[in-house]
Amino acid sequence: MPDSTGEMEARVQTQVLFMTNDDFSRLMALRPDPQLRKELDRATVVSRDAIASSVVTMYSQLRYRDEYSGECLQVQLVFPEDADADQGKISVLAPVGAALLGLAVGQAIDWDFPDGQVRRLRVEEILFQPETWRRETREWCNRAVEEVGGCAW
């Protein structure tokens, strides 16, 4: 929501958003709506190995709070073909999904919803992030290989 000086846009624009190059490329191919496209255009795009574990990426599982309603929800951010609201899988093209993408734990964003309301969504916790899982698995495998004398399995 705008503050007393009407500076909602400025607050949103000063937050840094991060995104993996894989997510960015795939999302741009979907031809996102103008609001999501604006967010993609201002994102800092990095390799999946460089993304912080605290950032919402595609297929992340997270908890967020809708500060408008006070509701805290657990969701997984997915591409449209994998969306299933009953399982908590929210499409990146849905307003909530588009708003959360690229935010880090503790960050919030004011987002226009189709019903005309502006809601502030805050990332509370990342429960699973695929890029972190890949890094940790690769590190574990490398240590395991070293422990058995350099043999690959």
GROMACS .gro file of C-alpha atoms in nm:
model
  153
    1MET     CA    1   0.000   0.000   0.000
    2PRO     CA    2   0.125   0.352  -0.063
    3ASP     CA    3   0.271   0.531   0.237
    4SER     CA    4   0.163   0.881   0.340
    5THR     CA    5   0.371   1.031   0.060
    6GLY     CA    6   0.239   0.791  -0.203
    7GLU     CA    7   0.577   0.620  -0.245
    8MET     CA    8   0.474   0.258  -0.291
    9GLU     CA    9   0.648   0.236  -0.629
   10ALA     CA   10   0.976   0.366  -0.485
   11ARG     CA   11   0.974   0.110  -0.201
   12VAL     CA   12   0.922  -0.177  -0.442
   13GLN     CA   13   1.186  -0.056  -0.687
   14THR     CA   14   1.463  -0.023  -0.426
   15GLN     CA   15   1.456  -0.392  -0.333
   16VAL     CA   16   1.708  -0.608  -0.510
   17LEU     CA   17   1.564  -0.918  -0.674
   18PHE     CA   18   1.779  -1.213  -0.775
   19MET     CA   19   1.697  -1.482  -1.026
   20THR     CA   20   1.881  -1.770  -1.189
   21ASN     CA   21   1.960  -1.741  -1.558
   22ASP     CA   22   1.767  -2.065  -1.619
   23ASP     CA   23   1.453  -1.930  -1.449
   24PHE     CA   24   1.485  -1.594  -1.626
   25SER     CA   25   1.514  -1.753  -1.973
   26ARG     CA   26   1.223  -1.988  -1.920
   27LEU     CA   27   1.000  -1.715  -1.776
   28MET     CA   28   1.073  -1.473  -2.060
   29ALA     CA   29   0.970  -1.746  -2.305
   30LEU     CA   30   0.627  -1.752  -2.134
   31ARG     CA   31   0.566  -1.389  -2.236
   32PRO     CA   32   0.471  -1.271  -1.887
   33ASP     CA   33   0.219  -0.996  -1.819
   34PRO     CA   34   0.353  -0.640  -1.783
   35GLN     CA   35   0.371  -0.647  -1.403
   36LEU     CA   36   0.581  -0.966  -1.393
   37ARG     CA   37   0.785  -0.850  -1.694
   38LYS     CA   38   0.875  -0.532  -1.503
   39GLU     CA   39   1.004  -0.744  -1.215
   40LEU     CA   40   1.203  -0.968  -1.451
   41ASP     CA   41   1.359  -0.665  -1.618
   42ARG     CA   42   1.489  -0.528  -1.289
   43ALA     CA   43   1.615  -0.860  -1.152
   44THR     CA   44   1.983  -0.935  -1.109
   45VAL     CA   45   2.036  -1.257  -1.304
   46VAL     CA   46   2.301  -1.499  -1.175
   47SER     CA   47   2.401  -1.861  -1.230
   48ARG     CA   48   2.219  -2.124  -1.026
   49ASP     CA   49   2.543  -2.189  -0.836
   50ALA     CA   50   2.562  -1.821  -0.733
   51ILE     CA   51   2.203  -1.773  -0.611
   52ALA     CA   52   2.174  -1.734  -0.233
   53SER     CA   53   1.988  -2.007  -0.046
   54SER     CA   54   1.757  -1.742   0.102
   55VAL     CA   55   1.609  -1.642  -0.237
   56VAL     CA   56   1.279  -1.769  -0.381
   57THR     CA   57   1.352  -1.947  -0.709
   58MET     CA   58   1.136  -2.167  -0.928
   59TYR     CA   59   1.030  -2.483  -0.745
   60SER     CA   60   1.122  -2.337  -0.407
   61GLN     CA   61   0.899  -2.434  -0.117
   62LEU     CA   62   0.841  -2.143   0.118
   63ARG     CA   63   0.629  -1.981   0.382
   64TYR     CA   64   0.505  -1.627   0.323
   65ARG     CA   65   0.278  -1.388   0.505
   66ASP     CA   66   0.009  -1.180   0.339
   67GLU     CA   67   0.035  -0.871   0.556
   68TYR     CA   68  -0.300  -0.747   0.424
   69SER     CA   69  -0.491  -1.047   0.562
   70GLY     CA   70  -0.240  -1.164   0.822
   71GLU     CA   71  -0.251  -1.511   0.670
   72CYS     CA   72   0.069  -1.721   0.663
   73LEU     CA   73   0.082  -1.982   0.386
   74GLN     CA   74   0.317  -2.253   0.269
   75VAL     CA   75   0.350  -2.292  -0.109
   76GLN     CA   76   0.576  -2.417  -0.384
   77LEU     CA   77   0.643  -2.180  -0.674
   78VAL     CA   78   0.606  -2.366  -1.006
   79PHE     CA   79   0.566  -2.313  -1.379
   80PRO     CA   80   0.205  -2.302  -1.503
   81GLU     CA   81   0.196  -2.664  -1.623
   82ASP     CA   82   0.278  -2.789  -1.271
   83ALA     CA   83   0.035  -2.565  -1.081
   84ASP     CA   84  -0.207  -2.737  -0.844
   85ALA     CA   85  -0.360  -2.513  -0.578
   86ASP     CA   86  -0.488  -2.815  -0.378
   87GLN     CA   87  -0.125  -2.926  -0.333
   88GLY     CA   88   0.002  -2.575  -0.263
   89LYS     CA   89   0.175  -2.548  -0.602
   90ILE     CA   90   0.131  -2.188  -0.715
   91SER     CA   91   0.202  -2.079  -1.072
   92VAL     CA   92   0.461  -1.809  -1.123
   93LEU     CA   93   0.205  -1.644  -1.351
   94ALA     CA   94  -0.048  -1.613  -1.066
   95PRO     CA   95  -0.031  -1.283  -0.875
   96VAL     CA   96   0.111  -1.442  -0.558
   97GLY     CA   97   0.369  -1.643  -0.751
   98ALA     CA   98   0.484  -1.347  -0.958
   99ALA     CA   99   0.516  -1.133  -0.645
  100LEU     CA  100   0.727  -1.385  -0.451
  101LEU     CA  101   0.976  -1.477  -0.722
  102GLY     CA  102   1.322  -1.338  -0.652
  103LEU     CA  103   1.252  -1.215  -0.299
  104ALA     CA  104   1.481  -1.318  -0.014
  105VAL     CA  105   1.374  -1.422   0.335
  106GLY     CA  106   1.254  -1.113   0.520
  107GLN     CA  107   1.184  -0.912   0.204
  108ALA     CA  108   0.833  -0.792   0.125
  109ILE     CA  109   0.673  -0.653  -0.186
  110ASP     CA  110   0.356  -0.455  -0.251
  111TRP     CA  111   0.171  -0.622  -0.540
  112ASP     CA  112  -0.140  -0.526  -0.735
  113PHE     CA  113  -0.398  -0.804  -0.737
  114PRO     CA  114  -0.669  -0.849  -1.003
  115ASP     CA  115  -0.942  -0.744  -0.756
  116GLY     CA  116  -0.779  -0.399  -0.734
  117GLN     CA  117  -0.626  -0.451  -0.390
  118VAL     CA  118  -0.258  -0.395  -0.322
  119ARG     CA  119  -0.120  -0.655  -0.086
  120ARG     CA  120   0.214  -0.675   0.088
  121LEU     CA  121   0.364  -1.023   0.078
  122ARG     CA  122   0.663  -1.107   0.300
  123VAL     CA  123   0.883  -1.416   0.263
  124GLU     CA  124   0.911  -1.579   0.606
  125GLU     CA  125   1.115  -1.893   0.534
  126ILE     CA  126   1.258  -2.099   0.249
  127LEU     CA  127   1.184  -2.465   0.324
  128PHE     CA  128   1.344  -2.604   0.007
  129GLN     CA  129   1.532  -2.442  -0.278
  130PRO     CA  130   1.643  -2.663  -0.571
  131GLU     CA  131   1.969  -2.476  -0.629
  132THR     CA  132   2.078  -2.520  -0.266
  133TRP     CA  133   1.984  -2.888  -0.281
  134ARG     CA  134   2.195  -2.930  -0.599
  135ARG     CA  135   2.497  -2.759  -0.439
  136GLU     CA  136   2.471  -2.959  -0.117
  137THR     CA  137   2.427  -3.287  -0.305
  138ARG     CA  138   2.725  -3.213  -0.531
  139GLU     CA  139   2.941  -3.125  -0.227
  140TRP     CA  140   2.832  -3.442  -0.047
  141CYS     CA  141   2.913  -3.655  -0.353
  142ASN     CA  142   3.253  -3.490  -0.392
  143ARG     CA  143   3.338  -3.560  -0.026
  144ALA     CA  144   3.219  -3.918  -0.060
  145VAL     CA  145   3.437  -3.970  -0.368
  146GLU     CA  146   3.738  -3.827  -0.184
  147GLU     CA  147   3.679  -4.056   0.114
  148VAL     CA  148   3.688  -4.371  -0.101
  149GLY     CA  149   4.016  -4.277  -0.262
  150GLY     CA  150   3.898  -4.082  -0.563
  151CYS     CA  151   3.687  -4.358  -0.714
  152ALA     CA  152   3.371  -4.246  -0.888
  153TRP     CA  153   3.055  -4.449  -0.834
   0.00000   0.00000   0.00000
